[in-house]
Structures are given as structure tokens and as C-alpha cells.
XYZ file of C-alpha atoms in Angstrom:
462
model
C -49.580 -16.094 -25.312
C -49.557 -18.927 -23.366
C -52.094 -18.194 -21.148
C -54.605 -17.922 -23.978
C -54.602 -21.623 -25.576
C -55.242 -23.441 -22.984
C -58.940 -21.812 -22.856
C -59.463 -22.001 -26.539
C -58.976 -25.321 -26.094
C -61.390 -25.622 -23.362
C -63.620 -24.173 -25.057
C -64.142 -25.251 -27.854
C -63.952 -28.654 -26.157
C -67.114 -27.660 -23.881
C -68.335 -26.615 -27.480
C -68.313 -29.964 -28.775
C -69.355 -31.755 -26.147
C -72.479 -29.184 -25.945
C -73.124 -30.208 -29.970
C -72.835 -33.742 -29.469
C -76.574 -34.590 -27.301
C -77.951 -32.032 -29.790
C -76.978 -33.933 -32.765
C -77.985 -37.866 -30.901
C -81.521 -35.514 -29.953
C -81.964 -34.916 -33.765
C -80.929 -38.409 -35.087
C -82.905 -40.711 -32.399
C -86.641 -40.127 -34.177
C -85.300 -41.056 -37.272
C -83.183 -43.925 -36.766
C -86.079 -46.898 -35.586
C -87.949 -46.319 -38.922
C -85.833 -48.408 -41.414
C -84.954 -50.967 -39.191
C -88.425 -51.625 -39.029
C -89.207 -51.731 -43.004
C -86.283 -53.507 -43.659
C -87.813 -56.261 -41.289
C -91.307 -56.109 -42.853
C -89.629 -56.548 -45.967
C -87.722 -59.601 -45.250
C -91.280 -60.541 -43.830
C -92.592 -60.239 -46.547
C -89.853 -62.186 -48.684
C -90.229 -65.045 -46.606
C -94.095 -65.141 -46.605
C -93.674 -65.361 -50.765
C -91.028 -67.538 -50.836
C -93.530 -69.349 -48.568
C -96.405 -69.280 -50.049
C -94.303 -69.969 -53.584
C -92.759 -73.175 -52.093
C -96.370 -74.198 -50.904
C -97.699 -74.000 -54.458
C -94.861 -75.669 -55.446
C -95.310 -78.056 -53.841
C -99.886 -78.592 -53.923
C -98.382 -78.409 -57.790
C -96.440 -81.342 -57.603
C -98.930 -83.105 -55.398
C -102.037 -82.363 -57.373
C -99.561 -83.753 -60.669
C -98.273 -86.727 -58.789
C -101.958 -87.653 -57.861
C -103.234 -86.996 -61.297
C -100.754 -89.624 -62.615
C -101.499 -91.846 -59.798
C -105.296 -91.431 -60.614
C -104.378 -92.041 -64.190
C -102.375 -94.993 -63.666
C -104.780 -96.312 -61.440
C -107.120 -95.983 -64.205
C -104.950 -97.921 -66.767
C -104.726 -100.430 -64.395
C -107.761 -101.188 -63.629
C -108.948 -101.481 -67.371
C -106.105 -104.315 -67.719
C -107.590 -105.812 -64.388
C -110.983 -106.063 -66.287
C -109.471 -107.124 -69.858
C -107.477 -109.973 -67.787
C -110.473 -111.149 -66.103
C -112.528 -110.845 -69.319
C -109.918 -112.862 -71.084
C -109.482 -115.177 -67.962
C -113.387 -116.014 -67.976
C -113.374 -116.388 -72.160
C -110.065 -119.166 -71.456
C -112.035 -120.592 -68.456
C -114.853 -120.714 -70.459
C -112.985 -122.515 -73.721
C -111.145 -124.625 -70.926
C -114.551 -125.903 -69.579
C -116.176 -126.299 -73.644
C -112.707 -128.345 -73.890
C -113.323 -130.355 -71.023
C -116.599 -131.465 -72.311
C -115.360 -132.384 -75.765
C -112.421 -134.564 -74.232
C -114.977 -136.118 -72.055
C -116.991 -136.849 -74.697
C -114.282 -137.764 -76.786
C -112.887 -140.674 -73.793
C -116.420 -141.663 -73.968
C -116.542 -142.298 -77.232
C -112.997 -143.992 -77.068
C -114.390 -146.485 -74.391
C -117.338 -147.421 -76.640
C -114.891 -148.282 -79.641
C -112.313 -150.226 -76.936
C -115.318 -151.642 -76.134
C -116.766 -152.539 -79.615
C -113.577 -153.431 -80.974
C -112.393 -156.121 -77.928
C -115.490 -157.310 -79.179
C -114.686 -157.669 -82.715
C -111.135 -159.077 -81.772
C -113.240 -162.086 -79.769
C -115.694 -163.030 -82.683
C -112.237 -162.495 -84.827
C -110.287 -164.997 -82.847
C -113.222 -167.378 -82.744
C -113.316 -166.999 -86.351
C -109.574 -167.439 -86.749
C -110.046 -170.603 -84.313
C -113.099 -172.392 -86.285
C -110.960 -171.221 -89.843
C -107.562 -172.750 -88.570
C -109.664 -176.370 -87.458
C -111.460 -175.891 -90.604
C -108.377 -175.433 -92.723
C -105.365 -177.071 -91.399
C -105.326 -180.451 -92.900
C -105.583 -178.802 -96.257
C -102.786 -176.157 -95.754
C -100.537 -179.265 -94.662
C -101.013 -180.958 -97.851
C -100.655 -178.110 -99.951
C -97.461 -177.470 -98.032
C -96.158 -180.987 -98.226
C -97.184 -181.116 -101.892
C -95.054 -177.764 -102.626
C -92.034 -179.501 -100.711
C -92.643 -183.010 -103.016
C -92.300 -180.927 -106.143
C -89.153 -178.995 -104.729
C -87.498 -182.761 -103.991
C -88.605 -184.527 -106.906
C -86.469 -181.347 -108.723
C -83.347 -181.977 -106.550
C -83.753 -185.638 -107.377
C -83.888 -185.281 -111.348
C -80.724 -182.870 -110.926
C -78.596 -185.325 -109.591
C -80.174 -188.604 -111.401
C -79.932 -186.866 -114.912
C -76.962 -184.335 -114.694
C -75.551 -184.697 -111.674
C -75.736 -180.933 -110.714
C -75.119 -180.749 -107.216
C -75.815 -177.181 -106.711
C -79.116 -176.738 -108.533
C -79.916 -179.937 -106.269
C -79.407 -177.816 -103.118
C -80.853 -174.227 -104.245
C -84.227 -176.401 -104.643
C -83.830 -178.356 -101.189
C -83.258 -175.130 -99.248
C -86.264 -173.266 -101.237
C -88.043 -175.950 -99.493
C -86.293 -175.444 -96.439
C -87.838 -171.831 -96.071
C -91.266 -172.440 -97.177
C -91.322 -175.296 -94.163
C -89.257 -172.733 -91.920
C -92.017 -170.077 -92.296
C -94.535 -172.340 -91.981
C -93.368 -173.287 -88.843
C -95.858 -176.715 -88.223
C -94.692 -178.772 -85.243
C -96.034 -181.720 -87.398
C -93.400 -181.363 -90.292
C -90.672 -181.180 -87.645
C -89.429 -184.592 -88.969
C -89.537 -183.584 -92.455
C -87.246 -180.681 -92.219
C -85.132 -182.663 -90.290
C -84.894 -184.932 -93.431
C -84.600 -182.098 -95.701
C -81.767 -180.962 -93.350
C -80.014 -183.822 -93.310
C -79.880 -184.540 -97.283
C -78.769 -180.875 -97.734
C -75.753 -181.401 -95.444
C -74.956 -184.755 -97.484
C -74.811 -183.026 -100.753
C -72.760 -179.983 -98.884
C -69.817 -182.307 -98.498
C -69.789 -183.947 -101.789
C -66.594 -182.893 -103.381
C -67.914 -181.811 -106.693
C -65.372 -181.106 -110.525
C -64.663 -177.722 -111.510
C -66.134 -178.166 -114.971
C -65.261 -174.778 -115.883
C -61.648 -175.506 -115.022
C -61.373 -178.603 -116.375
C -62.879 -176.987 -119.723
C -60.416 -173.922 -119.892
C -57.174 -176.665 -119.685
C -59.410 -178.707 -122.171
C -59.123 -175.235 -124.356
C -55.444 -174.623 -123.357
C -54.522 -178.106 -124.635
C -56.375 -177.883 -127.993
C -54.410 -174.328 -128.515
C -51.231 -176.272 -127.792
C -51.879 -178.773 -130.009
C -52.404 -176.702 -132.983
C -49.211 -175.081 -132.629
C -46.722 -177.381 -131.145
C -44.055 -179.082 -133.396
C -44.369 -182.695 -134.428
C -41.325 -185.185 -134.541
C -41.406 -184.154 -138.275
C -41.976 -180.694 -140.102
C -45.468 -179.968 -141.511
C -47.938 -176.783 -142.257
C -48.379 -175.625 -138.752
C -44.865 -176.199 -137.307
C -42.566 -176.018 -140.456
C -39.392 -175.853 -138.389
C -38.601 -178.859 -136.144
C -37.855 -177.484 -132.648
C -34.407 -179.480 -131.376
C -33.743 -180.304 -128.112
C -32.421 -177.220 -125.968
C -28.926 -176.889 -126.764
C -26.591 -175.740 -124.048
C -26.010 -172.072 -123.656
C -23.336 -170.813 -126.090
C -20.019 -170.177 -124.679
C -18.757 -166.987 -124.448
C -14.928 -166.346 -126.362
C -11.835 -167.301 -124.494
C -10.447 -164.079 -123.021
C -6.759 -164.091 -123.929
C -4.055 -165.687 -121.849
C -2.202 -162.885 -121.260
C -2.371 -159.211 -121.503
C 0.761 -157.727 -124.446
C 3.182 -155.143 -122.317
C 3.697 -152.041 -124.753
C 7.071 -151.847 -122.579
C 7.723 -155.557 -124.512
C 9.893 -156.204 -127.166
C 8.045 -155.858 -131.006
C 8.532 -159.836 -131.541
C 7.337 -160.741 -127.542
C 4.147 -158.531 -128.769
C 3.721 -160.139 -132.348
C 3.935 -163.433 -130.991
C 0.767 -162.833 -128.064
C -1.065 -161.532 -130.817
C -0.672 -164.692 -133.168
C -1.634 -166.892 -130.452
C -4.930 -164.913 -129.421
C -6.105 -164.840 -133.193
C -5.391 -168.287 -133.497
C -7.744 -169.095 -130.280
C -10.208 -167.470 -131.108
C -10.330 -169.049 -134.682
C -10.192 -172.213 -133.272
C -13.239 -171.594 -130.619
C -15.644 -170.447 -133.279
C -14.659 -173.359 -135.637
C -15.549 -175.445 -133.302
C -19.096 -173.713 -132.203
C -19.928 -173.639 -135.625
C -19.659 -177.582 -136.351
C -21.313 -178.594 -133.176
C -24.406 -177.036 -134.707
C -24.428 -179.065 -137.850
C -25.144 -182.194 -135.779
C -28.194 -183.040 -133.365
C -28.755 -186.256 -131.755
C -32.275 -187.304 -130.595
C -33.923 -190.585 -129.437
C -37.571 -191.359 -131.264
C -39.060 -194.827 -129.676
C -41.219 -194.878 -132.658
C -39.960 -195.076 -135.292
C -43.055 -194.587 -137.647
C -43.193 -190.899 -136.082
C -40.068 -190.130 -138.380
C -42.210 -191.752 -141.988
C -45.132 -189.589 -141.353
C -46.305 -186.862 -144.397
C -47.499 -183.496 -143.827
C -51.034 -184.590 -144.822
C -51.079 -187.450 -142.400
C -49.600 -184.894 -139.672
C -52.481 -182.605 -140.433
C -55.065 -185.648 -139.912
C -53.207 -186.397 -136.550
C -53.883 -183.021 -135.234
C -57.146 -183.045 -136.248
C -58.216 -186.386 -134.272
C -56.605 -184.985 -131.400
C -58.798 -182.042 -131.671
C -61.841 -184.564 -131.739
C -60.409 -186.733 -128.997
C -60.596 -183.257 -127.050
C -63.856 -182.700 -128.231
C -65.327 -186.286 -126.943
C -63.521 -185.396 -123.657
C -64.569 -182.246 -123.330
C -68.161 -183.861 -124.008
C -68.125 -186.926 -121.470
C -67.027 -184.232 -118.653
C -70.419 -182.488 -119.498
C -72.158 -185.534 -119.297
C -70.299 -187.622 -116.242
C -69.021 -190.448 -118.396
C -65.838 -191.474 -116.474
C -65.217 -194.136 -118.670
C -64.935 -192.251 -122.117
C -63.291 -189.499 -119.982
C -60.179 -191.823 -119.116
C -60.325 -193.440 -122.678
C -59.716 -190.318 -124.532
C -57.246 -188.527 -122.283
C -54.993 -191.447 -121.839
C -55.163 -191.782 -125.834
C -54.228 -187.890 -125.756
C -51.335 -188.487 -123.440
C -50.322 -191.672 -125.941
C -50.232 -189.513 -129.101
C -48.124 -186.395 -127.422
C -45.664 -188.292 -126.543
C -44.981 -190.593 -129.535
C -45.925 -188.311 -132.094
C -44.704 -184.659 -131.100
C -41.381 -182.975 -129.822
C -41.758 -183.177 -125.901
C -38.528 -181.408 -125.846
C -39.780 -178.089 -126.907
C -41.770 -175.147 -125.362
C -45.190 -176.215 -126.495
C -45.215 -179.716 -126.427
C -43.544 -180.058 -123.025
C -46.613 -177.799 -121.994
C -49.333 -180.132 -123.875
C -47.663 -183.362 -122.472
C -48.374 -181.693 -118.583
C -51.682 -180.281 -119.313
C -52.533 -183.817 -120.642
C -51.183 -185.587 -118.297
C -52.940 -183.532 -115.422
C -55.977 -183.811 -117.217
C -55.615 -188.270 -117.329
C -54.835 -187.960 -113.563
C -58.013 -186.256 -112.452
C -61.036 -188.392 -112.062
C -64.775 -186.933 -112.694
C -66.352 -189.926 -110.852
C -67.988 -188.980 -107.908
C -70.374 -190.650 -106.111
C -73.422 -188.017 -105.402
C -75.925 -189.288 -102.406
C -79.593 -189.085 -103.149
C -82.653 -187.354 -101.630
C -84.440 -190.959 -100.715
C -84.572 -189.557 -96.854
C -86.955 -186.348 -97.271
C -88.660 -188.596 -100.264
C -89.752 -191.515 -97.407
C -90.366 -188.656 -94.990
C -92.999 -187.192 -97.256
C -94.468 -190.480 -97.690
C -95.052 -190.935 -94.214
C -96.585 -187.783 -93.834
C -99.316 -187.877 -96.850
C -99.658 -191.168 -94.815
C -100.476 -189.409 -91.411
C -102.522 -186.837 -92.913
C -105.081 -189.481 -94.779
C -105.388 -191.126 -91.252
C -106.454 -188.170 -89.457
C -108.419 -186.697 -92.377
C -110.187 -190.263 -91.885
C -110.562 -189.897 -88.464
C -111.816 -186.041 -88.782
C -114.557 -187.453 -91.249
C -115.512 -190.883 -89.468
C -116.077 -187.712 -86.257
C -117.762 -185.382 -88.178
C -120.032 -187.751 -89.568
C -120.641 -189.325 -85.558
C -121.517 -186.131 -84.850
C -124.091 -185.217 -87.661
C -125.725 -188.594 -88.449
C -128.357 -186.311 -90.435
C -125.964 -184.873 -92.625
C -126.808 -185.507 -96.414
C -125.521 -188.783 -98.445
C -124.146 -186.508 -101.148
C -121.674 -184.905 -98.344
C -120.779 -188.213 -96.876
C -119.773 -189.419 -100.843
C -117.738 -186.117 -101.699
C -115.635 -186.585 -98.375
C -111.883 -188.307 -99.003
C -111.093 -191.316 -98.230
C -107.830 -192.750 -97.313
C -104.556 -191.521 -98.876
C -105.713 -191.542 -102.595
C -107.775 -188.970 -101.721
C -105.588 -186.288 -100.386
C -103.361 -187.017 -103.426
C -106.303 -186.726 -105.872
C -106.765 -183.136 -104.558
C -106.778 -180.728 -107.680
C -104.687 -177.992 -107.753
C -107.156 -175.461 -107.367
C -108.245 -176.872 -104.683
C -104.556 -177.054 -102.690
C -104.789 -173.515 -103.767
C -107.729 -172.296 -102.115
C -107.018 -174.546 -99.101
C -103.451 -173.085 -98.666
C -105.210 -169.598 -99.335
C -107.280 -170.412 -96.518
C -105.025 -171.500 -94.174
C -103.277 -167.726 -94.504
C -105.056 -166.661 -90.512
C -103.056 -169.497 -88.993
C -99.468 -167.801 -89.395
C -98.661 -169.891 -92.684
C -97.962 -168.503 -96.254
C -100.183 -168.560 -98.691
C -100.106 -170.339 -101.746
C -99.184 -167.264 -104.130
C -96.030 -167.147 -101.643
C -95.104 -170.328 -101.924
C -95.624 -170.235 -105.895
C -93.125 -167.432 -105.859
C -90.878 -169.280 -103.774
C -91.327 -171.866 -106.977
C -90.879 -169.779 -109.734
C -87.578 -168.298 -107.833
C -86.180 -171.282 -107.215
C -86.740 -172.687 -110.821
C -84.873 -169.258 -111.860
C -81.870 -169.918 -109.746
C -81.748 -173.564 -111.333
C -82.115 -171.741 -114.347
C -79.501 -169.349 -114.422
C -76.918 -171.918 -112.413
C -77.310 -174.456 -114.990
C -76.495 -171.467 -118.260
């Protein structure tokens, strides 16, 4: 038994081992062929995944150079419009350029035409001004006469200081805007006089006329010495203030005795009695001193008339302020200032207040010495003086230097000082209207500066 397995096992081992080239003889010629398909298709993979990236990507080239063509193409049609558009500005530049030359050309010509115009002007201006100037002057100085002779009659006739220097320094500006070297010395003189009248002290009229009213209103209503219809009651001197009531001696103790407290009672009625007794009789009495005795003899009537001149003496006072008359001005108040005190009750409210208001009234003096205008008045005489001279001298040139002018032109030309003041007003006019170029007003100006400065008189005098 054990003999036999050991060759079984040979055998069958030389068996397989026998098998085993048979089975590698028979698998060899088949085992080559799909190694080599499997190659030739991965080949073949590759050479499409290839030729599918190399589309790809001629694709994306051929589309990138179509939109490079394209924007190539876009750009150079806005190339072209630029330039177009650059040649149509350079073009409206250049059209430009010619009209502004053009245009300084014709800006020279004018400059040139008009420095021109400006010499014949100023030559014009030149011959008007030598022409003119004499006459403007005496227009000028007559317009500054007229405004001093005005000043003058306010002081001589009213005495109105202020309308006096609203018509001096109305001719102040006309000679300020003139500005003429050769009136120098008449402003100066206009100057001076309107710095005199400055410091006069001048009378509140106004206030002097309200205590004027005050004083009548007083005297209507303030007693008189003696009753009558407008004060019936005679107003007696201010009595002392009454006296208040003894206060009792002593203060009654209820803790007192009944007779002790009957007794302090008795003697504070009998004080008290006693006070107003005596309050009561010093009224029936009143003792006052009357210098004149005629005051005391006087009827209602002739009271009546007494307040009535007073009201008249007011009146004429009132009336000599307005007119300046110191004299009557003293006469009346001092006879006012008589009559309050010998005919009415100084003593009471009123009259004490009529006798001050009087009395202030008597004190205050409306004489004042007002200076006068004589300085610009001489000034302007000198200067109508200075301007006949030269006007003589102008004409004695003129006719030098045209000894064939006509006789008729050599009769019509003014002669000494009569004739610059025999100039019409028309012809000041048209002279001062002339004289306009040389930097002084003409004479509608300075008939405004007239009418104004009769206005302001005007309105200061209502």
C-alpha cells in the first residue's frame, strides 16, 4: 500500500508537467494580438483627441482674428471720422483766424479814427473853454450874488440865522463844483461869513413861545388876591400839615382796679376833645400880607379885565419875539412880572408857577447881535471888477489881432464893468451852458441848486 503512492504521485506529477508546454504552445499565437489593438486603439484616441484639440484651437484662432479684423475695422473708421472732424475744426479754426484778423484790423482803424476824433475833440474843448470862460465866471459869480444878497435880507429883515446859512452854503457847492482857481478868494469869503454866523448864539423861539403858552394857561386859571369867575375860591397860603391825634398817655391794665380804669378813660376822651377843638378854630383864621392894598377893592368885572390885558401883554410879547424887538420884549414881561405879583396869590400852585415862568421869561434877553455878509459882498465886487479888466484886455487883443474885423462887432463888444453886469439873463444862460466842456455845471444845475435852496428857506421859515 505504501509502495503504490509514491508513483501515483510521480506520475501524475510527470503528467502535469507534460500538459503544461502543451497548454503555453496553444496560448503563445494568441496572446500578441490584443496587445497590439489595444495600442492602435489608444493610437487612435490620441490622434482624435489631437486632431480635436487642433481644431479647437484654428477655431479659436480663426475667431480671435475675426474680432481682431473686426475691431481693426471699427477702428480705423473712427481714425477717419477723427481726422475728418479734425480737418472740418482745423478748417473752422483757420475761417476763425481770418475773421479775428480782420476783426483786429478793423479795431486798429477805429483806435485809429477815434484818437483822431479825441484830438479835434480836445482842440474843440480847448478853443470852447478860451471861448467861454469869462462868461461861465460871471454867470457863476452872478448865481453866488443872488445866493448872498438872500442871506443878507434874512438877517437885515428877520434875523433868521439859519435860512442865512442854508443859502451861503448852496453857494458854497455851486463854487465847490465849479472848482475855478480864480474864485479861490471868494469861497474863502463865503467860508469865513458862514463860520461867523455858525457861532452866533441864536433864541429858541419855539421855546420861548411854548412858556409864552404855558404862562397864558396859568393865567387863566390861577387865583387872584380876591375871588372872581375863573378862580371862585381864594387859594390860602399852605397851611401846615394837620396833626395827627395824641395817642393816649398810658395804656388801661384790665388787671386794674374799675375806678384806676374809669379814670384813664376820662382823661383820654377829654384829650382828644381838646385837640380837635383846637384844630378846628385854627382854621377859622388866616393871616396874609397884601402890599397893595387896592388888590383887596378889586370887582369880579375888573378881575376879568385884568386877566384879559395880561393875555394881550402876552400877546405883544409873544409878537416882539417874532419880530426881534428887545425893547417891547422887556417892557411887557417886566409889566407881566409886576401884575403877578401884586395882583394874584403867589402862594398857591398856579400862581407860584406863573410868577417863575414870568420871571424866567423877563430874565432872558432876545438881543443878539447877528454879523453880516459884507465880506463875500466886497469879494464879489472885486471880482466883477477883475473880470471887466480882462474881458477889456481880451477885446483891446482880439481887436489887435483882427484890425479888419467889422465896426458893428467892435460896437457890440463890452466895455468895462457895466457891461458884464448888463449881461441879460439869457445870455448868462447860454454862456454858463457853454462853459459845460470845461468841468463846470451848467446853468440848469445851478438853477436847481436855486430853486432848492429857496425851498429849504421855505420850509425853515413855516
Amino acid at each position: 500500500m505504501t509502495d503504490n503512492k509514491p508513483d501515483n504521485t510521480s506520475g501524475s506529477g510527470s503528467a502535469t508537467q507534460h500538459d503544461k508546454p502543451a497548454n503555453k504552445q496553444a496560448a503563445s499565437p494568441a496572446g500578441p494580438r490584443p496587445a497590439k489593438r489595444s495600442r492602435r486603439s489608444v493610437l487612435v484616441i490620441v490622434i482624435l483627441v489631437v486632431l480635436l484639440i487642433i481644431a479647437a484651437l484654428a477655431g479659436t484662432v480663426w475667431y480671435q482674428h475675426r474680432v481682431m479684423h473686426e475691431r481693426g475695422d471699427a477702428l480705423l473708421s473712427q481714425a477717419r471720422q477723427s481726422a475728418q472732424t479734425a480737418q472740418a475744426a482745423s478748417s473752422q479754426a483757420s475761417q476763425a483766424l481770418e475773421l479775428a484778423q480782420q476783426q483786429a484790423g478793423r479795431i486798429e482803424r477805429l483806435q485809429a479814427s477815434l484818437g483822431e476824433a479825441q484830438q479835434h475833440l480836445q482842440s474843440l474843448e480847448q478853443a470852447l473853454q478860451m471861448m467861454t470862460d469869462s462868461g461861465a465866471d460871471i454867470a457863476l459869480v452872478n448865481d453866488v450874488d443872488h445866493l448872498v444878497s438872500i442871506a443878507h435880507q434874512q438877517l437885515l429883515l428877520g434875523g433868521n440865522v439859519s435860512n442865512a446859512i442854508i443859502a451861503l452854503e448852496t453857494a458854497q457847492a455851486q463854487l465847490a463844483r465849479a472848482n475855478r482857481p480864480g474864485l479861490a478868494s471868494l469861497q474863502q469869503a463865503i467860508n469865513g461869513d458862514v463860520e461867523r454866523l455858525r457861532a452866533v448864539s441864536t433864541i429858541d423861539i419855539n421855546r420861548l413861545s411854548s412858556r409864552i403858552d404855558e404862562l397864558g394857561g396859568l393865567v387863566e386859571t390861577a387865583p387872584m388876591l380876591i375871588p372872581d369867575d375863573a378862580a371862585p375860591t381864594v387859594a390860602s397860603s399852605p397851611a401846615p400839615a394837620r396833626r395827627a391825634a395824641p395817642a393816649a398817655a398810658s395804656s388801661v391794665d384790665p388787671a386794674d382796679p374799675w375806678w384806676k380804669r374809669c379814670i384813664a378813660s376820662v382823661a383820654d376822651w377829654s384829650g382828644q376833645a381838646w385837640w380837635n377843638i383846637r384844630q378846628d378854630l385854627a382854621s377859622f383864621i388866616n393871616v396874609r400880607r397884601v402890599d397893595d392894598a387896592a388888590a383887596l377893592l378889586m370887582s369880579p368885572e375888573q378881575a376879568g379885565s385884568l386877566r384879559d390885558k395880561l393875555r394881550l401883554r402876552l400877546m405883544t410879547a409873544q409878537l416882539a419875539l417874532l419880530m426881534k424887538q428887545p425893547d417891547v420884549w422887556n417892557t411887557e414881561t417886566k409889566a407881566v412880572v409886576q401884575m403877578l405879583q401884586a395882583r394874584y396869590d403867589i402862594n398857591s400852585v398856579e400862581g407860584n408857577r406863573a410868577l417863575r415862568l414870568a420871571l424866567q421869561l423877563a430874565d432872558t434877553s432876545i438881543q443878539v447881535e447877528l454879523p453880516t455878509v459884507a465880506n463875500s459882498q466886497n469879494a464879489i465886487q472885486a471880482l466883477r471888477e477883475e473880470l471887466a479888466k480882462s474881458q477889456n484886455s481880451a477885446d483891446i487883443e482880439e481887436e489887435g489881432a483882427s484890425p479888419s474885423a467889422p465896426a458893428q462887432d467892435d460896437a457890440e463888444a463890452p466895455q468895462g464893468e457895466g457891461a458884464a453886469d448888463d449881461t441879460g439873463p439869457g445870455e448868462q444862460e447860454g454862456a454858463a451852458n457853454e462853459a459845460a466842456p470845461d468841468g463846470s455845471e451848467p446853468a440848469s444845475a445851478r438853477n436847481a441848486d436855486l430853486t432848492a435852496a429857496s425851498a429849504r428857506i421855505g420850509r425853515a421859515g413855516a
